[in-house]
PDB file of C-alpha atoms in Angstrom:
ATOM      1  CA  MET Y 299      22.295 -68.231  75.840  1.00 84.00           C
ATOM      2  CA  PHE Y 300      24.904 -69.263  73.283  1.00 89.00           C
ATOM      3  CA  CYS Y 301      25.538 -72.644  71.732  1.00 94.00           C
ATOM      4  CA  VAL Y 302      28.487 -74.001  69.841  1.00 97.00           C
ATOM      5  CA  ILE Y 303      27.733 -76.254  66.886  1.00 96.00           C
ATOM      6  CA  TYR Y 304      30.091 -78.973  65.685  1.00 97.00           C
ATOM      7  CA  LYS Y 305      29.872 -81.041  62.519  1.00 97.00           C
ATOM      8  CA  SER Y 306      30.635 -84.758  62.598  1.00 96.00           C
ATOM      9  CA  ASN Y 307      33.550 -85.974  60.509  1.00 94.00           C
ATOM     10  CA  LYS Y 308      32.042 -89.500  60.464  1.00 93.00           C
ATOM     11  CA  ARG Y 309      28.365 -88.867  59.744  1.00 91.00           C
ATOM     12  CA  ASP Y 310      27.084 -86.593  56.995  1.00 91.00           C
ATOM     13  CA  GLN Y 311      24.639 -83.848  58.070  1.00 91.00           C
ATOM     14  CA  THR Y 312      25.056 -84.682  61.773  1.00 95.00           C
ATOM     15  CA  TYR Y 313      25.670 -81.846  64.217  1.00 96.00           C
ATOM     16  CA  LEU Y 314      26.328 -81.636  67.940  1.00 97.00           C
ATOM     17  CA  TYR Y 315      25.275 -78.530  69.887  1.00 97.00           C
ATOM     18  CA  VAL Y 316      26.994 -77.807  73.227  1.00 97.00           C
ATOM     19  CA  GLU Y 317      26.949 -74.855  75.626  1.00 95.00           C
ATOM     20  CA  LYS Y 318      30.667 -74.041  75.654  1.00 95.00           C
ATOM     21  CA  LYS Y 319      33.381 -74.269  73.028  1.00 96.00           C
ATOM     22  CA  ASP Y 320      35.309 -77.556  73.206  1.00 96.00           C
ATOM     23  CA  ASP Y 321      33.417 -78.690  76.330  1.00 96.00           C
ATOM     24  CA  PHE Y 322      32.101 -82.186  75.677  1.00 97.00           C
ATOM     25  CA  SER Y 323      32.093 -83.204  79.358  1.00 96.00           C
ATOM     26  CA  ARG Y 324      28.315 -83.758  79.438  1.00 96.00           C
ATOM     27  CA  VAL Y 325      28.190 -85.674  76.141  1.00 97.00           C
ATOM     28  CA  PRO Y 326      28.144 -89.487  76.574  1.00 96.00           C
ATOM     29  CA  GLN Y 327      31.405 -91.140  75.539  1.00 96.00           C
ATOM     30  CA  GLU Y 328      29.564 -93.592  73.239  1.00 95.00           C
ATOM     31  CA  LEU Y 329      28.008 -90.689  71.347  1.00 95.00           C
ATOM     32  CA  MET Y 330      31.387 -88.988  70.957  1.00 96.00           C
ATOM     33  CA  GLN Y 331      32.931 -92.185  69.581  1.00 95.00           C
ATOM     34  CA  GLY Y 332      30.188 -92.507  66.957  1.00 94.00           C
ATOM     35  CA  PHE Y 333      30.291 -88.790  66.183  1.00 96.00           C
ATOM     36  CA  GLY Y 334      34.020 -88.734  65.524  1.00 95.00           C
ATOM     37  CA  GLN Y 335      36.327 -85.717  65.752  1.00 96.00           C
ATOM     38  CA  PRO Y 336      34.082 -82.646  66.143  1.00 97.00           C
ATOM     39  CA  GLN Y 337      34.669 -79.899  63.581  1.00 97.00           C
ATOM     40  CA  LEU Y 338      33.616 -76.418  64.683  1.00 97.00           C
ATOM     41  CA  ALA Y 339      30.784 -75.197  62.453  1.00 96.00           C
ATOM     42  CA  MET Y 340      29.593 -72.048  64.244  1.00 95.00           C
ATOM     43  CA  ILE Y 341      28.878 -70.242  67.489  1.00 95.00           C
ATOM     44  CA  LEU Y 342      25.294 -69.121  67.655  1.00 92.00           C
ATOM     45  CA  PRO Y 343      23.364 -66.894  70.095  1.00 92.00           C
ATOM     46  CA  LEU Y 344      20.009 -68.511  70.909  1.00 90.00           C
ATOM     47  CA  ASP Y 345      18.474 -65.601  72.816  1.00 86.00           C
ATOM     48  CA  GLY Y 346      16.334 -63.381  70.623  1.00 83.00           C
ATOM     49  CA  ARG Y 347      16.083 -66.017  67.891  1.00 84.00           C
ATOM     50  CA  LYS Y 348      12.718 -67.294  66.787  1.00 87.00           C
ATOM     51  CA  THR Y 349      13.859 -70.261  64.714  1.00 86.00           C
ATOM     52  CA  LEU Y 350      16.814 -72.385  63.703  1.00 87.00           C
ATOM     53  CA  ALA Y 351      17.357 -73.669  60.179  1.00 81.00           C
ATOM     54  CA  ASN Y 352      17.104 -77.414  60.802  1.00 84.00           C
ATOM     55  CA  ALA Y 353      16.232 -77.831  64.468  1.00 89.00           C
ATOM     56  CA  ASP Y 354      13.456 -76.878  66.863  1.00 91.00           C
ATOM     57  CA  LEU Y 355      14.751 -73.934  68.905  1.00 92.00           C
ATOM     58  CA  GLU Y 356      12.847 -74.871  72.074  1.00 93.00           C
ATOM     59  CA  LYS Y 357      14.030 -78.493  71.895  1.00 94.00           C
ATOM     60  CA  VAL Y 358      17.631 -77.315  71.479  1.00 94.00           C
ATOM     61  CA  LYS Y 359      17.392 -74.948  74.476  1.00 94.00           C
ATOM     62  CA  LYS Y 360      15.755 -77.600  76.640  1.00 95.00           C
ATOM     63  CA  ALA Y 361      18.308 -80.271  75.704  1.00 96.00           C
ATOM     64  CA  LEU Y 362      21.227 -77.923  76.360  1.00 96.00           C
ATOM     65  CA  THR Y 363      19.859 -76.987  79.770  1.00 94.00           C
ATOM     66  CA  GLU Y 364      18.848 -80.485  80.862  1.00 96.00           C
ATOM     67  CA  GLN Y 365      21.511 -82.736  79.344  1.00 96.00           C
ATOM     68  CA  GLY Y 366      24.212 -80.363  78.153  1.00 96.00           C
ATOM     69  CA  TYR Y 367      24.035 -81.212  74.438  1.00 97.00           C
ATOM     70  CA  TYR Y 368      21.687 -81.567  71.472  1.00 97.00           C
ATOM     71  CA  LEU Y 369      22.294 -83.975  68.598  1.00 97.00           C
ATOM     72  CA  GLN Y 370      20.914 -82.972  65.202  1.00 95.00           C
ATOM     73  CA  LEU Y 371      20.545 -85.942  62.865  1.00 92.00           C
ATOM     74  CA  PRO Y 372      20.047 -85.738  59.097  1.00 87.00           C
ATOM     75  CA  PRO Y 373      16.504 -85.873  57.756  1.00 80.00           C
ATOM     76  CA  PRO Y 374      15.347 -89.310  56.592  1.00 75.00           C
ATOM     77  CA  PRO Y 375      15.967 -89.996  52.901  1.00 73.00           C
ATOM     78  CA  GLU Y 376      13.079 -89.312  50.568  1.00 71.00           C
ATOM     79  CA  ASN Y 377      11.247 -92.347  49.263  1.00 73.00           C
ATOM     80  CA  LEU Y 378      10.563 -91.147  45.728  1.00 73.00           C
ATOM     81  CA  LEU Y 379       8.887 -94.414  44.659  1.00 75.00           C
ATOM     82  CA  LYS Y 380       6.416 -94.205  47.537  1.00 75.00           C
ATOM     83  CA  GLN Y 381       5.678 -90.555  46.732  1.00 71.00           C
ATOM     84  CA  HIS Y 382       5.083 -91.423  43.069  1.00 72.00           C
ATOM     85  CA  LEU Y 383       2.775 -94.308  43.922  1.00 78.00           C
ATOM     86  CA  GLN Y 384       0.774 -92.146  46.336  1.00 78.00           C
ATOM     87  CA  ALA Y 385       0.485 -89.347  43.803  1.00 79.00           C
ATOM     88  CA  SER Y 386      -0.745 -91.725  41.129  1.00 78.00           C
ATOM     89  CA  GLY Y 387      -3.244 -93.361  43.517  1.00 76.00           C
ATOM     90  CA  LYS Y 388      -1.580 -96.787  43.394  1.00 67.00           C
ATOM     91  CA  GLN Y 389      -0.905 -97.010  47.089  1.00 61.00           C
TER      92      GLN Y 389
END
């Protein structure tokens, strides 16, 4: 199984995984409008892999099979104040 990964030109650190290059037929139109013009990032074989850098491999495979795409969103921003307060025992 291969997947093609596209980077969003509208949203930083947002990636769309699809099964075939330039085939967005199974991706909802609303998602494509918010995603913007897809920019090819890489083509990646999923078979034989144990992990992906920033996504759960099994979730990606399942989403590709069931819905035809997987959307990788950026991690939530760090709350440094909250971390500091927790570390100092003030929260």
